[in-house]
Coordinates of C-alpha atoms and ligand atoms in Angstrom, one line a residue:
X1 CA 22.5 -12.9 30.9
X2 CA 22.2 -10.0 28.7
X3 CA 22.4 -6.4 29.2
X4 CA 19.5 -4.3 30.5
X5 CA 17.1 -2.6 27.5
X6 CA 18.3 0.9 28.0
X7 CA 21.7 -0.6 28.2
X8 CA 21.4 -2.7 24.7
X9 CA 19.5 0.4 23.4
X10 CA 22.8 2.6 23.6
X11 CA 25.2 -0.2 22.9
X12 CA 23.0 -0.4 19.4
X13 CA 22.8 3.7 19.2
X14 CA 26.5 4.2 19.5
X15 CA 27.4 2.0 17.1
X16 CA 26.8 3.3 13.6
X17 CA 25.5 1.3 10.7
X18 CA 24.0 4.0 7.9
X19 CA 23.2 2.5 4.7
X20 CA 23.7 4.7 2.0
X21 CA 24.1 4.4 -2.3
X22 CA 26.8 7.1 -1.4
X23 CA 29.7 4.9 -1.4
X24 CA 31.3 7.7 0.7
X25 CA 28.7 7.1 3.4
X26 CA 27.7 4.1 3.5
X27 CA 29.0 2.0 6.3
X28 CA 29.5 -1.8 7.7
X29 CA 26.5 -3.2 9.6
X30 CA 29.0 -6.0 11.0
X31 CA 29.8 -4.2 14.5
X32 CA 25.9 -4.3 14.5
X33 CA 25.2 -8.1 13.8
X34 CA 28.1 -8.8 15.9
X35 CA 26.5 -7.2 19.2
X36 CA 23.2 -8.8 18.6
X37 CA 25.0 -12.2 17.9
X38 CA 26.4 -11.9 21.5
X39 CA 23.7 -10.7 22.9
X40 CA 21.3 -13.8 21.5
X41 CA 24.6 -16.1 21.8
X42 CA 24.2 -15.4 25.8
X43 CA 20.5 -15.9 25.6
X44 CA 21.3 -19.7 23.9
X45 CA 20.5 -19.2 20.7
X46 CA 22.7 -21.2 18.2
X47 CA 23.8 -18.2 15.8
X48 CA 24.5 -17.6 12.5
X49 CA 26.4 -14.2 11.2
X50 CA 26.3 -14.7 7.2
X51 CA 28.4 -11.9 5.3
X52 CA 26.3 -10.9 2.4
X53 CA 27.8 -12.4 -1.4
X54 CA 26.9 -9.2 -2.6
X55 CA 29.0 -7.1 -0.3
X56 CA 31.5 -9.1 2.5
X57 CA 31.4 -5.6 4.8
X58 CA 27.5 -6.4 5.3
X59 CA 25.8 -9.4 7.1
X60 CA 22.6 -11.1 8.2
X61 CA 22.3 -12.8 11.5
X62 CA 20.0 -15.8 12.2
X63 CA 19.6 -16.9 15.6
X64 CA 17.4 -20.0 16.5
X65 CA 16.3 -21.4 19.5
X66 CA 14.7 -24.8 19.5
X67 CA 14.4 -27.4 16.7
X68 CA 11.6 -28.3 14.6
X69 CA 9.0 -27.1 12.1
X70 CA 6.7 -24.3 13.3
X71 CA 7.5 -21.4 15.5
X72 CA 7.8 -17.5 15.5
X73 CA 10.4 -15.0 14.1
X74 CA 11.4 -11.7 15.4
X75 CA 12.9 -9.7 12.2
X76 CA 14.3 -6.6 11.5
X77 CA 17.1 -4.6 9.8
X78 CA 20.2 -3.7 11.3
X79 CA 21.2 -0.9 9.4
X80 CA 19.8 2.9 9.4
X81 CA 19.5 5.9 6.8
X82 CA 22.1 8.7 6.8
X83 CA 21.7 11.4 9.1
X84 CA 22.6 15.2 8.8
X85 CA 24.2 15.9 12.3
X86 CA 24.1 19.6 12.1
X87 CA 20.2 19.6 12.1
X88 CA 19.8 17.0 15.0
X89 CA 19.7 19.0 18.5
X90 CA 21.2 15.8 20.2
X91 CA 24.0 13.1 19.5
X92 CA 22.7 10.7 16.6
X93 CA 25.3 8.1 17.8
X94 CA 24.4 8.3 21.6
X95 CA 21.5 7.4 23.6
X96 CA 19.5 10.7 24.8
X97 CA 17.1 9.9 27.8
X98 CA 14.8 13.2 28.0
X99 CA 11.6 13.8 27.6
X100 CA 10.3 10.4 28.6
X101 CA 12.2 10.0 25.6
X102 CA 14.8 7.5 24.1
X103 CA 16.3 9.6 21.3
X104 CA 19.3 8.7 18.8
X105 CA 19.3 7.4 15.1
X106 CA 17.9 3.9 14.9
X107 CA 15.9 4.3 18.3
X108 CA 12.8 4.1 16.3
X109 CA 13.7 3.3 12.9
X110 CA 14.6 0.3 14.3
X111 CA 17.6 -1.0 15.8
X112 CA 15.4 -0.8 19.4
X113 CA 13.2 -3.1 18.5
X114 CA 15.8 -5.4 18.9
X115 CA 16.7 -5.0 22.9
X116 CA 12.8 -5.6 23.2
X117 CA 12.4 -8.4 21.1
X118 CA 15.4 -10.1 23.1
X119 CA 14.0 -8.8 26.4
X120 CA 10.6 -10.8 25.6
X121 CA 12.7 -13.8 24.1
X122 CA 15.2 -13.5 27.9
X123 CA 11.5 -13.7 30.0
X124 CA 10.6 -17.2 28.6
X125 CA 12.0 -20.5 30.4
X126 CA 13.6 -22.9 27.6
X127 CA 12.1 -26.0 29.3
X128 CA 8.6 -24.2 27.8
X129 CA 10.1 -24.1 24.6
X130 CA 7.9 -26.5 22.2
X131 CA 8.8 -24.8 19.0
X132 CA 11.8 -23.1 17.3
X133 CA 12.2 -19.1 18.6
X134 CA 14.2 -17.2 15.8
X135 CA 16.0 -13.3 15.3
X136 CA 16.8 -12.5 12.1
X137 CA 18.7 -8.9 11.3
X138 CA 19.6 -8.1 7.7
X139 CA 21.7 -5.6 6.4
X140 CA 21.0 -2.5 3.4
X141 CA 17.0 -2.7 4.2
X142 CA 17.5 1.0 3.8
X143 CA 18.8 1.2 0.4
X144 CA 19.0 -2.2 -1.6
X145 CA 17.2 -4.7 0.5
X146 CA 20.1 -6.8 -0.1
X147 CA 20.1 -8.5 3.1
X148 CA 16.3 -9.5 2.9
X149 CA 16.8 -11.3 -0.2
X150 CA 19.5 -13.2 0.3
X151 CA 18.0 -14.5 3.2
X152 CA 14.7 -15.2 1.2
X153 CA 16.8 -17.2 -1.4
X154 CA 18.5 -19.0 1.8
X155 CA 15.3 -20.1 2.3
X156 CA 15.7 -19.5 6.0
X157 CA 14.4 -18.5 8.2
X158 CA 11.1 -20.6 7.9
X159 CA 8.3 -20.5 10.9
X160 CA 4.4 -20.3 11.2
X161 CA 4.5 -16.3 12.2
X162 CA 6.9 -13.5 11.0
X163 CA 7.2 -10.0 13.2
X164 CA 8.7 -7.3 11.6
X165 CA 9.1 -4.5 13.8
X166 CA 8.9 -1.4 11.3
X167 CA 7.8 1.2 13.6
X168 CA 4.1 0.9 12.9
X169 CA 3.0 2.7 16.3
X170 CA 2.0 -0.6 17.9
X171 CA -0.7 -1.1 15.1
X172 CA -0.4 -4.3 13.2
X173 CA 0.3 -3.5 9.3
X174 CA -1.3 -6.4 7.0
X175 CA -0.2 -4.4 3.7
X176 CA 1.9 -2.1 2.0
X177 CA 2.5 -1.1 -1.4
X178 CA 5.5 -1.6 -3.5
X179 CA 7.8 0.5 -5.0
X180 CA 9.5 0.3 -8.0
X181 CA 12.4 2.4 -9.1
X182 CA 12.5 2.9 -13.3
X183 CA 14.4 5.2 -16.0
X184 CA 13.7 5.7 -19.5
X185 CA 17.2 6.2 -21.5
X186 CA 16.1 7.9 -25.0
X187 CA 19.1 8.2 -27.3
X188 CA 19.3 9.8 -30.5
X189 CA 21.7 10.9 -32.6
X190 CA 23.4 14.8 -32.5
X191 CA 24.0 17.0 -35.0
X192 CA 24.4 20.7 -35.7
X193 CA 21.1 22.1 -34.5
X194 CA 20.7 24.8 -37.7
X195 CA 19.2 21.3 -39.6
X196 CA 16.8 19.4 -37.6
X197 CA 17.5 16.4 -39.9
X198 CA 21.0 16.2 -39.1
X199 CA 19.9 13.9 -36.4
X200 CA 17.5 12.6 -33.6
X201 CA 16.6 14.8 -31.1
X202 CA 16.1 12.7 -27.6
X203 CA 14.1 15.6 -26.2
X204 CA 11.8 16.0 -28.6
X205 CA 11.4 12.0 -28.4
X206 CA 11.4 12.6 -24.7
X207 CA 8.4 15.1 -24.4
X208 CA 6.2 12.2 -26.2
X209 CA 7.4 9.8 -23.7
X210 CA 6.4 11.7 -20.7
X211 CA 3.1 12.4 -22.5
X212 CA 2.6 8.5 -22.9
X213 CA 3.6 8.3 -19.2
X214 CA 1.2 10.1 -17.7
X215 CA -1.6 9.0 -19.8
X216 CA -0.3 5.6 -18.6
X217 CA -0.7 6.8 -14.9
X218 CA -4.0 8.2 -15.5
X219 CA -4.5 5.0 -16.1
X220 CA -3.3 3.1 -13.8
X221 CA -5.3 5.3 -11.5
X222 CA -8.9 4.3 -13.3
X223 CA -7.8 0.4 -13.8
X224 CA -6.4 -0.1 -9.5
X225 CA -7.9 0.8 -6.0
X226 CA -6.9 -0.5 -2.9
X227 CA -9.3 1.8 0.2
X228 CA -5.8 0.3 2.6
X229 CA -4.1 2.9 1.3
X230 CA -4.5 7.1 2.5
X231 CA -3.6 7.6 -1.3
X232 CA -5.5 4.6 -3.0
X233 CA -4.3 4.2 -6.1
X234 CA -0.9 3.6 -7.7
X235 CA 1.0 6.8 -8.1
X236 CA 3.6 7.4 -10.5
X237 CA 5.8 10.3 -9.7
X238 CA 8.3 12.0 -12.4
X239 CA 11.2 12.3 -10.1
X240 CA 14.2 13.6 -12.0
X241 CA 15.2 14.3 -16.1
X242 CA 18.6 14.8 -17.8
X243 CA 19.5 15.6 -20.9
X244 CA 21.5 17.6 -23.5
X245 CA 24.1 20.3 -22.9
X246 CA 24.1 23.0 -25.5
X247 CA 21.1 25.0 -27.0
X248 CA 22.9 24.7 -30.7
X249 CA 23.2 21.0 -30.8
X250 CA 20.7 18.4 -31.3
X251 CA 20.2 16.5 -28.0
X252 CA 21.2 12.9 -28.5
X253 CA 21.0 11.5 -24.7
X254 CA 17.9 12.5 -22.8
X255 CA 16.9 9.9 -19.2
X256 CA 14.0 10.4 -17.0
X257 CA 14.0 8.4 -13.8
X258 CA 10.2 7.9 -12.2
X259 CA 9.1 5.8 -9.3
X260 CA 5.8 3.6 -9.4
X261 CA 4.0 2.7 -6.2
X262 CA 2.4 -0.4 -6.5
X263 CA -0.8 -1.7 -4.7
X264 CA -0.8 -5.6 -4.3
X265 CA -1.6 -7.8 -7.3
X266 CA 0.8 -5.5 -9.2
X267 CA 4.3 -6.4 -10.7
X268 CA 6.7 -4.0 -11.4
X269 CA 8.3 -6.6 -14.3
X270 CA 5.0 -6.7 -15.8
X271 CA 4.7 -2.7 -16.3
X272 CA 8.3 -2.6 -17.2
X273 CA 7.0 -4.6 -20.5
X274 CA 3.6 -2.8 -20.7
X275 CA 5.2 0.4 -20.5
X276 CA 8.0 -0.9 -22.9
X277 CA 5.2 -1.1 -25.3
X278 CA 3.7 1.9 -24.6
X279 CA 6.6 3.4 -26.5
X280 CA 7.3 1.7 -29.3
X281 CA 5.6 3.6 -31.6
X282 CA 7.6 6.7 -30.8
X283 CA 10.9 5.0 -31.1
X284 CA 9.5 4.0 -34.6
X285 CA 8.6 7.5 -35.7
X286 CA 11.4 9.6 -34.1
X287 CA 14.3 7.3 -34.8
X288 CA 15.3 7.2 -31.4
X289 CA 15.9 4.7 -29.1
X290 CA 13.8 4.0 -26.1
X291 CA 15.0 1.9 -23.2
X292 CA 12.7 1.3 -19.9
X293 CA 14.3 -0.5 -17.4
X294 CA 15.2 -0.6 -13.3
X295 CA 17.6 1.4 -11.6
X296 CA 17.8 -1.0 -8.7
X297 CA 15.4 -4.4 -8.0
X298 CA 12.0 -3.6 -6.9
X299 CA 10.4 -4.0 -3.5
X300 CA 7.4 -6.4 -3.9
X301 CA 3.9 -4.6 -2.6
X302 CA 2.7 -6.3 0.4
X303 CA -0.4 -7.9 1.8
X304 CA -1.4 -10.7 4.0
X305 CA -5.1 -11.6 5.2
X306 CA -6.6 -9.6 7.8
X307 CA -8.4 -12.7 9.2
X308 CA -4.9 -14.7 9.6
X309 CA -3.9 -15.9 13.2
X310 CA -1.1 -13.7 13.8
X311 CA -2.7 -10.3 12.8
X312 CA -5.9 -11.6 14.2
X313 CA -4.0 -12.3 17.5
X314 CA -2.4 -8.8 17.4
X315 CA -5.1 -6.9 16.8
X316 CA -6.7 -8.4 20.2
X317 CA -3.9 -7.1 21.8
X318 CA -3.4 -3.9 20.8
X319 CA -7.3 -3.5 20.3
X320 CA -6.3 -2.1 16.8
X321 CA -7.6 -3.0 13.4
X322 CA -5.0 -4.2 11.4
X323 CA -4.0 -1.6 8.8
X324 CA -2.0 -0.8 6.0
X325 CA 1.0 1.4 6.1
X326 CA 2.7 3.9 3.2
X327 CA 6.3 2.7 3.5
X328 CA 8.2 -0.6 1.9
X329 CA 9.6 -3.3 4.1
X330 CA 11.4 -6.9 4.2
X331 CA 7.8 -8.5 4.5
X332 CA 7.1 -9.8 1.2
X333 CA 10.5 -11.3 1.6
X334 CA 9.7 -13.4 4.8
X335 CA 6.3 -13.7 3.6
X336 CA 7.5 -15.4 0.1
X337 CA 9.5 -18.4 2.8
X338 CA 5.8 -19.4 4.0
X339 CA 5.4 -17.6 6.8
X340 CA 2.2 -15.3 8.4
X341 CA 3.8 -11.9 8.2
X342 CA 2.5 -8.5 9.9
X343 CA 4.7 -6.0 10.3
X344 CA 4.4 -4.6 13.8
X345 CA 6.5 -2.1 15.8
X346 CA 6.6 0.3 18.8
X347 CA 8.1 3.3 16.9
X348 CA 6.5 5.8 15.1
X349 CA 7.3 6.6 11.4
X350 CA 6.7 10.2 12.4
X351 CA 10.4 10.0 13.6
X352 CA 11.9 7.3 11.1
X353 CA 14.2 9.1 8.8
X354 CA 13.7 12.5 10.7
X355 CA 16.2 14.1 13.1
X356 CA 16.0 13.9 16.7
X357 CA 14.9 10.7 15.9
X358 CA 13.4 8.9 19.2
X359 CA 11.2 6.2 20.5
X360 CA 8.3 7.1 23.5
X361 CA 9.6 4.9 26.8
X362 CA 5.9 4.4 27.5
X363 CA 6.3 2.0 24.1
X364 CA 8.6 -0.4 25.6
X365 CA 6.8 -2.2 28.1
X366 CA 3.5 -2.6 26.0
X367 CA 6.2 -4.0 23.1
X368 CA 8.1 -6.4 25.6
X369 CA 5.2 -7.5 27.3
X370 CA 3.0 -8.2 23.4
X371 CA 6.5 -10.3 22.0
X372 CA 6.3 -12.3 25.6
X373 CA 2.6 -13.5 24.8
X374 CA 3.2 -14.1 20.9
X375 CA 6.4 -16.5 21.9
X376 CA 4.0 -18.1 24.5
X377 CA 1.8 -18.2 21.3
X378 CA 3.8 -19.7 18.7
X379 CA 6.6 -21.5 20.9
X380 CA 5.4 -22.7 24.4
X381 CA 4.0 -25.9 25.4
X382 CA 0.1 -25.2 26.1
Ligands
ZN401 ZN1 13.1 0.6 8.9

């Protein structure tokens, strides 16, 4: 048998798995994966740790119990953002109990959905078992989404219902929006700054770009609406700009980097090109080169129907309409293999990403007791 929650919950805690770009910072998920895969191993799931072809220091772990189309599948990543010790009044990598609280990084944000998903999955008998159970953890949710989509291009794990456990405050979440991460790269050509036509200044190019861009995000604004959303519309936010390095020559390099939120229906490839475009006319009369591009692969937005089975069934529940959330997840990933998806949770994102991170223990129960009846659901003979 497996360990008790609080137990798993501080086995998880105190064993670190931050994602980071920082090479310097980022660490393995595979001590991680390799506690779950014990855990589920013990519960009689057939498991399956996959290191990542991307990177071999992160994995993805399937576990499947039961054979057969159909079924349910608890998600969720394995890994958690950086944290900044000095500001947390308690041990990020040990399990806190105070408070009525459970506090430590990951608690929320969402390694402990994990103890309570294999808690619920522990409280069913295997003779009930009609259809295939399944755990999935993936790795770099917080940074690339790596994990996500090489599972999605494994194709597996397929099922009728997905459950990711994002802490959404035990509301179901039906949609989110996208986000895309983008750079324009203007370069020109220098030269000694007494004759302007000595060369191609990037800035100068640049100032019409960002003038193109937000007229571009005014319109976005007019041409999208999505009432999910607290902020309805797609934003476009100017994030960070770099260029030049002395006041006397004529700037050749100039990159801004800007992030796009997208509301469903939209595709970040697709404004890539529009706003590709956009700028072609500039390039033509500055002489400088304009590039738009990614700085990393995009997170899909996400939606499914509010009227589908799962969201329907966990809105009875919880007695909460289904909602959207303001935060990216795997979902369009598990979603894009066929399956219902919600993203559902008992954290709250009040505390994801924030220090003295922790999860309310009146959450765990409710969250135990809700993935019981959705295996009875999707899994057990009628
Ligand atoms: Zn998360």
């Amino acid at each position: 048998m497996i360990p008790s929650t609080t137990e798993m919950f501080r086995a998880l805690v105190s064993t670190p798995s931050v994602s980071c770009p920082d090479h310097q910072i980022d660490q393995s998920n595979i001590d991680v994966i390799n506690l779950l895969a014990n855990w589920l191993d013990d519960l009689g799931f057939d498991v399956v740790v996959k290191p990542l072809e991307s990177n071999r220091q992160k994995a993805n772990l399937l576990a499947r119990k039961g054979s057969g189309d159909g079924g349910l599948v608890f998600a969720g990543h394995s890994d958690t953002v950086p944290c900044f010790e000095s500001q947390w009044a308690v041990d990020p990598f040990a399990l806190t109990e105070k408070d009525d609280r459970l506090y430590g990084l990951g608690t929320c944000d969402m390694k402990g959905f994990f103890p309570l998903a294999l808690a619920a999955c522990a409280a069913i008998d295997d003779k009930q078992l009609e259809k295939p159970l399944c755990v999935a953890a993936t790795s770099d949710e917080e940074t690339s989404m790596a994990g996500a989509r090489e599972l999605a291009a494994m194709e597996f794990p397929k099922a009728d219902a997905a459950v990711i456990g994002e802490p959404t405050d035990l509301i179901p979440a039906y949609t989110h929006k996208g986000i895309a991460l983008l750079r324009v790269i203007i370069t020109g050509i220098a030269g000694h700054s007494s004759d302007p036509d000595a060369g191609v200044n990037a800035i100068d190019a640049m100032h019409q770009v960002i003038e193109r861009l937000m007229a571009f995000r005014g319109e976005l604004k007019s041409r999208y609406a999505n009432d999910a959303f607290a902020v309805q519309y797609p934003t476009m936010n100017l994030g960070c700009l770099h260029a030049g390095d002395v006041p006397n020559r004529i700037c050749a390099h100039a990159e801004l980097q800007f992030d796009i939120r997208l509301l469903p229906t939209m595709n970040a490839d697709v404004l890539i090109e529009e706003i590709q475009r956009q700028v072609v006319d500039i390039s033509e009369r500055t002489g400088a080169k304009i590039q738009v591009e990614s700085t990393c692969p995009s997170i899909p937005p996400f939606e499914t129907s509010t009227t589908g089975k799962l969201v329907q069934h966990l809105s009875n529940m919880t007695r909460h309409a289904p909602q959207g959330v303001a935060f990216g997840t795997e979902a369009p990933f598990y979603q894009a293999l066929g399956m219902e998806t919600v993203v559902f949770g008992p954290g709250s994102v009040n505390q994801a990403h924030q220090p003295d991170e922790y999860i309310s223990l009146d959450r765990l129960k409710p969250t135990q007791t809700i993935l019981e009846n959705l295996i009875h659901t999707y899994c057990a003979k009628p």
